[in-house]
Amino acid sequence: MENSNSCITCVSPNCFLKLCSNEWIQLIEGHKTETSYEKGQYVFNAGDLVNGLYFVKRGKIKVVSNGLNNKEHIVRLATDGHVLGHRGFGGETYPISAIAMDDSVICFVDNETISKAFFHNPHFTVKLMLFYSEELRGIEARMTYLAQMTVRDRVAFALLYLKDVFGYNSSGEILNANITRADIADICGTNVEQVIRNLTDFEKEKLVAKEGKKIRITNEEGLRQMLVIYNFKFVPKMHFIS
Amino acid sequence: MENSNSCITCVSPNCFLKLCSNEWIQLIEGHKTETSYEKGQYVFNAGDLVNGLYFVKRGKIKVVSNGLNNKEHIVRLATDGHVLGHRGFGGETYPISAIAMDDSVICFVDNETISKAFFHNPHFTVKLMLFYSEELRGIEARMTYLAQMTVRDRVAFALLYLKDVFGYNSSGEILNANITRADIADICGTNVEQVIRNLTDFEKEKLVAKEGKKIRITNEEGLRQMLVIYNFKFVPKMHFIS
DNA sequence: GGGAGAATCTGCTTTTTCGCAGAAATGTTT
DNA sequence: AAACATTTCTGCGAAAAAGCAGATTCTCCC
């Protein structure tokens, strides 16, 4: 509950809520809760009835789907400005959870308020729709990689995906996320051992450098080149506000 | 170009365009083209700049992503009332195509007209957004199945997915789609031989019956039971109009 | 109804991936 | 700083999946 709780003075530059009229922003503020999550904490859990939208103010979130014996699979990574918790329909629930990968701050607005806002803030609604449309395109592409790539190439892909969403940290080309080998495995749809084996190979090939559990990408272009045979290309980030 | 070209008299019950005001429907009709596609024909092709939305009036469409050496992977199936061709951003293109699996009729509306309609037809915009949101949830779930299931279970999943989207045909439990074993392989992310081997197994286990290239599901519940360990559950179809 | 072409099917070998077990390293807590 | 817990790493055998080759069957079109 840091900062003020007001959208007007909120420092998050990409929040969709800012696309609402001032009048509506004030109205939404009355129905908004801002919560801080520690690393590892659940934003929402599989089976919960998601009855609102989560707007990521700041942080790093993994959206996981629970499959075989509730083993987690990371279907999406989210960061500042992204939206979590698709509007629920008819009360059915999907086995999808959102977990903070680092300390994060997220605003929640209930469905009723959001629905009303949709009908009075076309700019907000349209941009949010375009966000979903973009996410759909992105996941369609990732799905193909998952289906067709070898484990080795999926590991390379996961590193680039992490970089494209979370970027590097201040000290250079180190992946800016508190990820374990197991997280990478959960993105790739493989197991920890395979991830480690391939990271070791990548290190020998001077593509990455392991620094403890941190990973430094020493040859990003080389990783991308590995994936051109799959039509892989960088997915430019959407500019939410325009 | 059968039927009249008018949305007012259109027989498609689920078309999103019907959510626009009468005034706007008439305006859209002036910018709309209705095209018939034969089986196998491309609605749009990877690399095309998608500059509008396609509304499926009637038919069966596969949305494919071209990955390794342009091998196709089916990321989504679409039928009556569904929407294809996410709004393009900044001109970048994804390697995604849409192909008619049977004779289909699809209406196309250019981006400029659609964008204007968004701002004057909140009901239309909100419903379309919810459609995307639902599609996103669905593909997140499918992605997990793809990542965690064995080939055998993915084949079972593909059969159920085909059934849930296209249903059975009039003569009973035969999958109502003109699909090849290769199509199923492209949904599963495997090859034709594996699909055939597993279909043969399923037949021995009295789960399906092969009738030429057609597939009859003789024990749908049995197939679903096979997938409960993955938290698989039926995804109820959205009711577009409400 | 017959024939050409496409799709389906089967057996076999090779390759990839998985998964266990145990060692080493890292990082966290007291 | 030491002890503990977690994570990372490596080797190896087992299992799953892929890929090839060739036979059969189906379907569509004339």
Coordinates of C-alpha atoms (C1' of nucleotides) in Angstrom, one line a residue:
Chain A
M1 CA 0.0 0.0 0.0
E2 CA 2.8 2.4 -0.9
N3 CA 2.3 5.5 -3.0
S4 CA -1.1 7.1 -2.9
N5 CA -4.0 4.9 -3.9
S6 CA -5.0 7.4 -6.5
C7 CA -4.8 6.6 -10.2
I8 CA -4.4 10.3 -11.0
T9 CA -1.0 10.5 -9.2
C10 CA -0.1 6.9 -10.0
V11 CA 3.4 6.5 -11.4
S12 CA 2.6 3.5 -13.6
P13 CA 2.7 4.9 -17.1
N14 CA 0.9 2.1 -18.9
C15 CA -2.1 1.3 -16.7
F16 CA -5.2 0.9 -18.8
L17 CA -7.3 2.6 -16.1
K18 CA -5.8 5.8 -17.2
L19 CA -7.7 5.6 -20.4
C20 CA -11.0 6.2 -18.5
S21 CA -12.3 9.7 -18.1
N22 CA -11.4 11.6 -15.0
E23 CA -14.9 11.2 -13.7
W24 CA -14.7 7.5 -14.1
I25 CA -11.2 7.2 -12.7
Q26 CA -12.5 8.8 -9.5
L27 CA -15.4 6.4 -9.5
I28 CA -13.2 3.4 -10.0
E29 CA -10.9 4.5 -7.3
G30 CA -13.7 4.1 -4.8
H31 CA -14.0 0.4 -5.8
K32 CA -10.3 -0.3 -6.2
T33 CA -8.0 -2.1 -3.9
E34 CA -4.3 -1.9 -4.2
T35 CA -2.3 -4.8 -2.8
S36 CA 1.4 -5.6 -2.4
Y37 CA 2.4 -9.2 -2.9
E38 CA 5.6 -10.8 -1.8
K39 CA 7.7 -13.0 -3.9
G40 CA 6.0 -16.4 -4.2
Q41 CA 2.6 -15.2 -3.1
Y42 CA -0.5 -16.1 -5.0
V43 CA -2.5 -13.2 -6.6
F44 CA -5.3 -15.6 -7.3
N45 CA -5.4 -19.4 -7.2
A46 CA -6.7 -22.0 -9.5
G47 CA -10.3 -22.6 -8.7
D48 CA -10.9 -19.2 -7.3
L49 CA -13.8 -17.5 -9.0
V50 CA -12.1 -14.5 -10.6
N51 CA -14.7 -11.8 -10.3
G52 CA -12.7 -8.8 -11.4
L53 CA -9.6 -7.6 -13.2
Y54 CA -6.1 -7.2 -11.8
F55 CA -3.9 -4.3 -13.1
V56 CA -0.2 -4.9 -12.6
K57 CA 1.2 -1.6 -11.3
R58 CA 4.7 -2.9 -10.7
G59 CA 6.2 -6.3 -10.5
K60 CA 6.7 -9.7 -12.2
I61 CA 3.9 -12.2 -12.4
K62 CA 3.7 -15.7 -13.8
V63 CA 0.4 -17.0 -14.9
V64 CA 0.3 -20.8 -14.5
S65 CA -2.1 -23.5 -15.5
N66 CA -2.3 -26.6 -13.4
G67 CA -2.2 -29.7 -15.5
L68 CA -0.9 -33.2 -14.8
N69 CA -1.2 -33.9 -11.1
N70 CA -1.5 -30.1 -10.6
K71 CA 2.0 -29.6 -12.0
E72 CA 2.3 -26.0 -13.0
H73 CA 2.9 -24.8 -16.5
I74 CA 3.7 -21.2 -17.2
V75 CA 1.4 -19.9 -19.9
R76 CA 2.2 -16.2 -19.7
L77 CA 4.4 -13.7 -18.0
A78 CA 3.1 -10.4 -17.0
T79 CA 4.7 -7.1 -15.8
D80 CA 3.9 -3.4 -15.4
G81 CA 0.7 -2.4 -17.2
H82 CA -0.5 -5.9 -17.9
V83 CA -3.9 -7.2 -17.0
L84 CA -4.6 -10.5 -15.2
G85 CA -7.8 -12.4 -14.5
H86 CA -10.0 -12.6 -17.6
R87 CA -13.6 -11.8 -16.9
G88 CA -15.4 -14.9 -15.6
F89 CA -18.3 -16.3 -17.4
G90 CA -21.2 -18.2 -15.9
G91 CA -19.1 -19.1 -12.9
E92 CA -17.0 -21.8 -14.4
T93 CA -13.4 -21.8 -13.3
Y94 CA -10.2 -22.7 -15.1
P95 CA -7.3 -24.2 -13.3
I96 CA -5.3 -21.0 -13.7
S97 CA -3.3 -19.2 -11.0
A98 CA -1.2 -16.0 -10.9
I99 CA 1.9 -16.0 -8.7
A100 CA 4.3 -13.1 -7.9
M101 CA 7.8 -13.9 -9.0
D102 CA 9.1 -10.8 -7.2
D103 CA 7.6 -8.3 -4.9
S104 CA 4.7 -6.7 -6.9
V105 CA 1.9 -4.2 -6.5
I106 CA -1.4 -4.9 -8.2
C107 CA -4.7 -3.1 -8.3
F108 CA -8.0 -5.0 -8.3
V109 CA -11.3 -3.7 -9.6
D110 CA -14.4 -5.8 -9.3
N111 CA -16.3 -7.0 -12.4
E112 CA -19.4 -4.9 -11.7
T113 CA -17.4 -1.6 -11.7
I114 CA -15.4 -2.7 -14.7
S115 CA -18.4 -3.6 -16.7
K116 CA -20.0 -0.3 -16.1
A117 CA -16.8 1.5 -17.0
F118 CA -16.7 -0.4 -20.3
F119 CA -19.9 1.1 -21.4
H120 CA -18.9 4.7 -20.7
N121 CA -15.2 4.6 -21.7
P122 CA -14.9 3.4 -25.2
H123 CA -11.2 4.2 -25.4
F124 CA -10.5 2.1 -22.3
T125 CA -12.5 -0.8 -23.7
V126 CA -11.0 -0.7 -27.1
K127 CA -7.5 -0.6 -25.8
L128 CA -8.2 -3.5 -23.4
M129 CA -9.6 -5.5 -26.3
L130 CA -6.5 -4.8 -28.4
F131 CA -4.4 -6.0 -25.4
Y132 CA -6.3 -9.3 -25.3
S133 CA -6.0 -9.6 -29.1
E134 CA -2.3 -9.1 -28.9
E135 CA -1.9 -11.6 -26.0
L136 CA -3.9 -14.1 -28.1
R137 CA -1.5 -13.6 -31.0
G138 CA 1.5 -14.0 -28.8
I139 CA 0.3 -17.1 -27.1
E140 CA -0.7 -18.6 -30.5
A141 CA 2.9 -18.1 -31.5
R142 CA 4.3 -19.5 -28.3
M143 CA 2.1 -22.6 -28.6
T144 CA 3.6 -23.4 -32.0
Y145 CA 7.1 -23.1 -30.6
L146 CA 6.1 -25.4 -27.8
A147 CA 4.7 -27.9 -30.2
Q148 CA 7.5 -27.9 -32.8
M149 CA 10.7 -27.0 -31.1
T150 CA 13.2 -29.5 -29.6
V151 CA 13.8 -29.1 -25.9
R152 CA 17.1 -27.4 -26.6
D153 CA 15.4 -24.8 -28.7
R154 CA 12.6 -24.3 -26.2
V155 CA 15.1 -23.5 -23.6
A156 CA 16.6 -20.8 -25.9
F157 CA 13.1 -19.6 -26.5
A158 CA 12.3 -19.4 -22.8
L159 CA 15.4 -17.2 -22.2
L160 CA 14.4 -14.8 -24.9
Y161 CA 10.8 -14.7 -23.8
L162 CA 12.0 -13.8 -20.2
K163 CA 14.2 -11.2 -21.7
D164 CA 11.5 -9.7 -23.9
V165 CA 9.0 -9.4 -21.0
F166 CA 11.2 -8.5 -18.1
G167 CA 14.4 -7.3 -19.7
Y168 CA 17.9 -7.2 -18.3
N169 CA 18.8 -5.8 -14.9
S170 CA 20.9 -2.8 -14.3
S171 CA 24.2 -4.7 -14.2
G172 CA 24.1 -5.7 -17.9
E173 CA 22.7 -8.7 -19.7
I174 CA 21.5 -10.6 -16.6
L175 CA 17.9 -11.7 -16.9
N176 CA 15.9 -9.4 -14.7
A177 CA 13.8 -11.9 -12.9
N178 CA 14.1 -14.1 -9.9
I179 CA 13.7 -17.4 -11.8
T180 CA 14.7 -20.9 -11.0
R181 CA 15.7 -23.6 -13.4
A182 CA 12.3 -25.1 -12.5
D183 CA 10.5 -22.0 -13.8
I184 CA 12.3 -22.3 -17.1
A185 CA 11.3 -25.9 -17.3
D186 CA 7.7 -24.9 -16.6
I187 CA 7.8 -22.5 -19.5
C188 CA 9.4 -25.1 -21.8
G189 CA 7.2 -27.9 -20.8
T190 CA 10.2 -30.1 -19.8
N191 CA 12.0 -30.9 -16.6
V192 CA 14.7 -29.3 -14.5
E193 CA 17.5 -31.7 -15.7
Q194 CA 16.9 -30.9 -19.3
V195 CA 17.0 -27.2 -18.7
I196 CA 20.3 -27.5 -16.8
R197 CA 21.9 -29.7 -19.4
N198 CA 21.0 -27.3 -22.2
L199 CA 22.1 -24.2 -20.2
T200 CA 25.5 -26.0 -19.8
D201 CA 25.6 -26.5 -23.5
F202 CA 24.8 -22.9 -24.1
E203 CA 27.5 -21.9 -21.8
K204 CA 30.1 -24.0 -23.7
E205 CA 28.8 -22.3 -26.9
K206 CA 29.3 -18.9 -25.3
L207 CA 25.7 -18.0 -25.6
V208 CA 25.1 -17.6 -21.9
A209 CA 27.1 -17.4 -18.7
K210 CA 25.8 -18.9 -15.5
E211 CA 26.4 -16.7 -12.5
G212 CA 25.1 -18.6 -9.6
K213 CA 21.4 -19.1 -10.3
K214 CA 21.4 -15.9 -12.4
I215 CA 21.8 -16.2 -16.1
R216 CA 23.7 -13.7 -18.2
I217 CA 22.9 -13.6 -21.9
T218 CA 26.2 -13.1 -23.6
N219 CA 25.0 -13.7 -27.2
E220 CA 21.4 -12.8 -27.6
E221 CA 21.6 -12.6 -31.3
G222 CA 23.0 -16.1 -31.4
L223 CA 20.0 -17.4 -29.4
R224 CA 17.7 -15.7 -31.8
Q225 CA 19.5 -17.2 -34.8
M226 CA 19.0 -20.6 -33.3
L227 CA 15.2 -20.1 -33.7
V228 CA 14.9 -18.5 -37.2
I229 CA 14.1 -21.9 -38.7
Y230 CA 10.8 -21.7 -36.7
N231 CA 9.9 -18.3 -38.0
F232 CA 10.6 -17.0 -34.6
K233 CA 10.7 -13.3 -34.3
F234 CA 10.7 -10.6 -31.6
V235 CA 7.2 -9.6 -30.6
P236 CA 7.3 -5.9 -30.1
K237 CA 5.7 -4.6 -27.0
M238 CA 2.4 -2.9 -27.4
H239 CA 2.2 0.7 -26.4
F240 CA -0.8 0.9 -24.3
I241 CA -1.3 4.6 -24.3
S242 CA -1.7 6.4 -27.6
Chain B
M1 CA -22.4 -14.9 -52.2
E2 CA -25.5 -16.8 -51.2
N3 CA -28.2 -15.2 -49.1
S4 CA -28.6 -11.6 -49.1
N5 CA -25.6 -9.6 -48.1
S6 CA -27.6 -7.9 -45.3
C7 CA -26.9 -8.4 -41.7
I8 CA -30.5 -7.6 -40.9
T9 CA -31.8 -10.7 -42.7
C10 CA -28.6 -12.8 -42.0
V11 CA -29.4 -16.2 -40.6
S12 CA -26.2 -16.5 -38.6
P13 CA -27.5 -16.3 -35.0
N14 CA -24.3 -15.6 -33.3
C15 CA -22.6 -12.9 -35.4
F16 CA -21.1 -10.1 -33.3
L17 CA -22.1 -7.5 -35.8
K18 CA -25.7 -7.9 -34.7
L19 CA -24.7 -6.3 -31.5
C20 CA -24.3 -2.9 -33.3
S21 CA -27.2 -0.5 -33.6
N22 CA -29.4 -0.7 -36.7
E23 CA -27.9 2.5 -37.8
W24 CA -24.3 1.1 -37.6
I25 CA -25.2 -2.2 -39.1
Q26 CA -26.4 -0.4 -42.2
L27 CA -23.2 1.6 -42.2
I28 CA -21.1 -1.5 -41.8
E29 CA -22.9 -3.3 -44.6
G30 CA -21.6 -0.7 -47.0
H31 CA -18.1 -1.6 -46.0
K32 CA -18.6 -5.3 -45.7
T33 CA -17.6 -8.0 -48.2
E34 CA -19.1 -11.5 -47.9
T35 CA -17.0 -14.3 -49.5
S36 CA -17.4 -18.0 -50.0
Y37 CA -14.4 -20.2 -49.5
E38 CA -14.0 -23.7 -50.8
K39 CA -12.5 -26.4 -48.7
G40 CA -8.8 -25.9 -48.5
Q41 CA -8.8 -22.3 -49.5
Y42 CA -6.9 -19.7 -47.5
V43 CA -9.0 -17.0 -45.8
F44 CA -5.8 -15.1 -45.2
N45 CA -2.2 -16.2 -45.4
A46 CA 0.8 -15.9 -43.2
G47 CA 2.6 -12.7 -43.8
D48 CA -0.5 -10.9 -45.2
L49 CA -1.2 -7.7 -43.4
V50 CA -4.5 -8.3 -41.7
N51 CA -6.3 -5.1 -42.0
G52 CA -9.7 -6.0 -40.7
L53 CA -11.8 -8.6 -39.0
Y54 CA -13.3 -11.7 -40.4
F55 CA -16.7 -12.9 -39.0
V56 CA -17.4 -16.5 -39.7
K57 CA -21.0 -16.7 -40.9
R58 CA -21.0 -20.4 -41.6
G59 CA -18.2 -23.0 -41.9
K60 CA -15.2 -24.6 -40.3
I61 CA -11.9 -22.8 -40.2
K62 CA -8.4 -23.8 -38.9
V63 CA -6.1 -21.1 -37.7
V64 CA -2.6 -22.3 -38.3
S65 CA 0.8 -20.9 -37.3
N66 CA 3.7 -21.7 -39.5
G67 CA 6.7 -22.9 -37.5
L68 CA 9.6 -25.2 -38.3
N69 CA 10.3 -25.0 -42.0
N70 CA 6.8 -23.6 -42.3
K71 CA 5.2 -26.7 -41.0
E72 CA 1.7 -25.9 -39.9
H73 CA 0.4 -26.1 -36.4
I74 CA -3.3 -25.7 -35.7
V75 CA -3.6 -23.2 -32.8
R76 CA -7.4 -22.7 -32.9
L77 CA -10.5 -24.0 -34.6
A78 CA -13.3 -21.6 -35.5
T79 CA -16.9 -22.0 -36.6
D80 CA -20.1 -20.0 -36.9
G81 CA -20.0 -16.8 -35.0
H82 CA -16.3 -16.8 -34.4
V83 CA -13.9 -14.0 -35.3
L84 CA -10.6 -14.3 -37.1
G85 CA -7.8 -11.8 -37.8
H86 CA -6.9 -10.0 -34.7
R87 CA -6.4 -6.3 -35.3
G88 CA -3.0 -5.6 -36.7
F89 CA -0.6 -3.3 -34.8
G90 CA 2.1 -1.1 -36.3
G91 CA 2.1 -3.3 -39.4
E92 CA 4.0 -6.3 -38.0
T93 CA 2.9 -9.6 -39.2
Y94 CA 2.7 -13.0 -37.5
P95 CA 3.1 -16.2 -39.4
I96 CA -0.5 -17.1 -39.0
S97 CA -3.0 -18.2 -41.6
A98 CA -6.6 -19.2 -41.7
I99 CA -7.8 -22.1 -43.9
A100 CA -11.3 -23.3 -44.7
M101 CA -11.7 -27.0 -43.7
D102 CA -15.0 -27.1 -45.4
D103 CA -16.9 -24.8 -47.6
S104 CA -17.4 -21.6 -45.6
V105 CA -18.9 -18.2 -45.8
I106 CA -17.1 -15.3 -44.1
C107 CA -17.8 -11.6 -43.9
F108 CA -14.9 -9.1 -43.8
V109 CA -15.0 -5.6 -42.4
D110 CA -12.0 -3.3 -42.7
N111 CA -10.2 -2.0 -39.7
E112 CA -11.2 1.6 -40.2
T113 CA -14.9 0.8 -40.2
I114 CA -14.6 -1.6 -37.2
S115 CA -12.6 1.0 -35.2
K116 CA -15.3 3.6 -35.7
A117 CA -18.0 1.1 -34.8
F118 CA -16.1 0.2 -31.6
F119 CA -16.5 3.8 -30.3
H120 CA -20.2 4.0 -31.0
N121 CA -21.3 0.5 -30.1
P122 CA -20.2 -0.4 -26.6
H123 CA -22.2 -3.6 -26.4
F124 CA -20.5 -4.8 -29.6
T125 CA -17.1 -3.9 -28.3
V126 CA -17.5 -5.4 -24.9
K127 CA -18.8 -8.7 -26.2
L128 CA -16.0 -8.9 -28.7
M129 CA -13.5 -8.2 -25.9
L130 CA -15.1 -11.0 -23.8
F131 CA -14.8 -13.3 -26.8
Y132 CA -11.0 -12.6 -27.0
S133 CA -10.8 -13.0 -23.2
E134 CA -12.5 -16.4 -23.5
E135 CA -10.3 -17.5 -26.4
L136 CA -7.2 -16.5 -24.4
R137 CA -8.3 -18.7 -21.5
G138 CA -9.1 -21.6 -23.8
I139 CA -5.7 -21.4 -25.5
E140 CA -3.9 -21.1 -22.2
A141 CA -5.5 -24.4 -21.2
R142 CA -4.8 -26.1 -24.5
M143 CA -1.2 -24.9 -24.2
T144 CA -0.8 -26.7 -20.9
Y145 CA -2.2 -29.9 -22.4
L146 CA 0.2 -29.7 -25.2
A147 CA 3.1 -29.2 -22.8
Q148 CA 2.3 -31.9 -20.4
M149 CA 0.3 -34.7 -22.1
T150 CA 1.7 -37.7 -23.7
V151 CA 1.1 -38.1 -27.4
R152 CA -1.6 -40.6 -26.7
D153 CA -3.5 -38.2 -24.5
R154 CA -3.0 -35.4 -26.9
V155 CA -4.7 -37.4 -29.6
A156 CA -7.6 -38.0 -27.2
F157 CA -7.6 -34.3 -26.5
A158 CA -7.6 -33.4 -30.1
L159 CA -10.7 -35.6 -30.8
L160 CA -12.6 -33.9 -27.9
Y161 CA -11.5 -30.5 -29.0
L162 CA -12.8 -31.2 -32.5
K163 CA -16.0 -32.5 -31.1
D164 CA -16.5 -29.5 -28.8
V165 CA -16.0 -26.9 -31.6
F166 CA -17.6 -28.7 -34.5
G167 CA -19.8 -31.3 -32.9
Y168 CA -21.1 -34.5 -34.4
N169 CA -22.7 -34.8 -37.8
S170 CA -26.3 -35.9 -38.3
S171 CA -25.6 -39.6 -38.5
G172 CA -24.6 -39.9 -34.9
E173 CA -21.2 -39.6 -33.2
I174 CA -19.1 -39.0 -36.3
L175 CA -16.8 -36.0 -36.0
N176 CA -18.4 -33.3 -38.0
A177 CA -15.4 -32.0 -39.8
N178 CA -13.5 -33.0 -42.9
I179 CA -10.2 -33.7 -41.1
T180 CA -7.3 -35.8 -42.0
R181 CA -4.9 -37.6 -39.7
A182 CA -2.4 -34.9 -40.6
D183 CA -4.8 -32.3 -39.2
I184 CA -5.0 -34.1 -35.9
A185 CA -1.2 -34.4 -35.9
D186 CA -1.1 -30.6 -36.4
I187 CA -3.3 -30.0 -33.4
C188 CA -1.3 -32.5 -31.2
G189 CA 2.1 -31.3 -32.3
T190 CA 3.1 -34.8 -33.4
N191 CA 3.3 -36.7 -36.7
V192 CA 0.8 -38.7 -38.8
E193 CA 2.1 -42.1 -37.8
Q194 CA 1.7 -41.5 -34.1
V195 CA -1.9 -40.3 -34.6
I196 CA -2.7 -43.4 -36.6
R197 CA -1.1 -45.8 -34.1
N198 CA -3.1 -44.2 -31.2
L199 CA -6.3 -44.2 -33.1
T200 CA -5.8 -47.9 -33.7
D201 CA -5.2 -48.3 -30.0
F202 CA -8.4 -46.3 -29.2
E203 CA -10.3 -48.5 -31.6
K204 CA -9.1 -51.7 -29.8
E205 CA -10.2 -50.1 -26.5
K206 CA -13.6 -49.4 -28.0
L207 CA -13.2 -45.6 -27.6
V208 CA -13.6 -44.8 -31.2
A209 CA -14.5 -46.6 -34.5
K210 CA -12.7 -45.7 -37.7
E211 CA -15.1 -45.5 -40.6
G212 CA -12.9 -44.8 -43.6
K213 CA -11.2 -41.5 -42.9
K214 CA -14.2 -40.5 -40.7
I215 CA -13.9 -41.1 -36.9
R216 CA -16.8 -42.1 -34.8
I217 CA -16.5 -41.5 -31.1
T218 CA -18.1 -44.5 -29.4
N219 CA -17.1 -43.7 -25.9
E220 CA -16.8 -39.9 -25.4
E221 CA -16.9 -40.2 -21.6
G222 CA -14.0 -42.7 -21.8
L223 CA -11.9 -40.3 -23.6
R224 CA -12.7 -37.5 -21.1
Q225 CA -11.8 -39.9 -18.3
M226 CA -8.4 -40.4 -19.8
L227 CA -7.7 -36.7 -19.3
V228 CA -9.0 -36.0 -15.8
I229 CA -5.5 -36.4 -14.4
Y230 CA -4.6 -33.2 -16.3
N231 CA -7.5 -31.2 -14.9
F232 CA -9.1 -31.3 -18.3
K233 CA -12.6 -30.2 -18.4
F234 CA -15.2 -29.3 -21.0
V235 CA -15.0 -25.6 -22.0
P236 CA -18.6 -24.5 -22.3
K237 CA -19.3 -22.5 -25.4
M238 CA -19.9 -18.8 -24.9
H239 CA -23.3 -17.4 -25.8
F240 CA -22.4 -14.5 -27.9
I241 CA -25.8 -12.7 -27.8
S242 CA -27.3 -11.9 -24.4
Chain C
dG1 C1' -17.4 -48.5 -62.2
dG2 C1' -12.5 -48.0 -62.9
dG3 C1' -8.2 -45.8 -62.2
dA4 C1' -5.1 -42.4 -60.4
dG5 C1' -3.7 -40.1 -56.5
dA6 C1' -4.0 -39.2 -51.9
dA7 C1' -4.4 -40.8 -47.4
dT8 C1' -4.0 -44.4 -44.1
dC9 C1' -1.6 -48.1 -41.9
dT10 C1' 2.3 -51.2 -40.0
dG11 C1' 6.8 -52.8 -38.6
dC12 C1' 11.3 -51.5 -37.6
dT13 C1' 15.3 -48.6 -36.3
dT14 C1' 17.2 -44.4 -34.6
dT15 C1' 16.9 -40.4 -31.9
dT16 C1' 15.2 -37.7 -28.3
dT17 C1' 13.5 -37.1 -23.9
dC18 C1' 12.6 -38.6 -19.3
dG19 C1' 13.5 -39.7 -14.6
dC20 C1' 16.1 -41.5 -10.9
dA21 C1' 20.1 -41.2 -7.9
dG22 C1' 23.6 -39.1 -5.9
dA23 C1' 27.2 -35.3 -5.7
dA24 C1' 28.2 -30.5 -5.6
dA25 C1' 27.2 -25.8 -5.1
dT26 C1' 24.6 -22.0 -3.4
dG27 C1' 22.1 -19.3 -0.3
dT28 C1' 19.6 -18.7 4.0
dT29 C1' 19.1 -18.8 8.9
dT30 C1' 20.5 -18.9 13.4
Chain D
dA1 C1' 30.7 -18.7 10.8
dA2 C1' 28.4 -23.1 10.8
dA3 C1' 24.5 -25.9 9.8
dC4 C1' 20.7 -26.7 7.2
dA5 C1' 17.8 -26.5 3.2
dT6 C1' 17.3 -25.6 -1.3
dT7 C1' 18.9 -25.5 -5.8
dT8 C1' 22.0 -26.9 -9.3
dC9 C1' 24.5 -30.3 -11.7
dT10 C1' 26.1 -35.0 -14.0
dG11 C1' 25.8 -39.8 -15.4
dC12 C1' 23.2 -43.5 -16.8
dG13 C1' 19.4 -46.7 -18.0
dA14 C1' 14.5 -46.7 -19.4
dA15 C1' 10.8 -45.0 -22.0
dA16 C1' 8.7 -42.3 -25.4
dA17 C1' 8.6 -40.3 -29.7
dA18 C1' 10.2 -39.6 -34.3
dG19 C1' 11.3 -41.0 -38.8
dC20 C1' 11.8 -44.2 -42.7
dA21 C1' 10.1 -47.6 -46.0
dG22 C1' 6.8 -49.9 -48.1
dA23 C1' 2.0 -52.1 -48.3
dT24 C1' -2.8 -51.2 -48.2
dT25 C1' -7.0 -48.8 -48.5
dC26 C1' -9.9 -45.0 -49.5
dT27 C1' -11.8 -41.2 -52.1
dC28 C1' -12.5 -38.4 -55.8
dC29 C1' -13.1 -37.6 -60.6
dC30 C1' -13.7 -39.0 -65.1

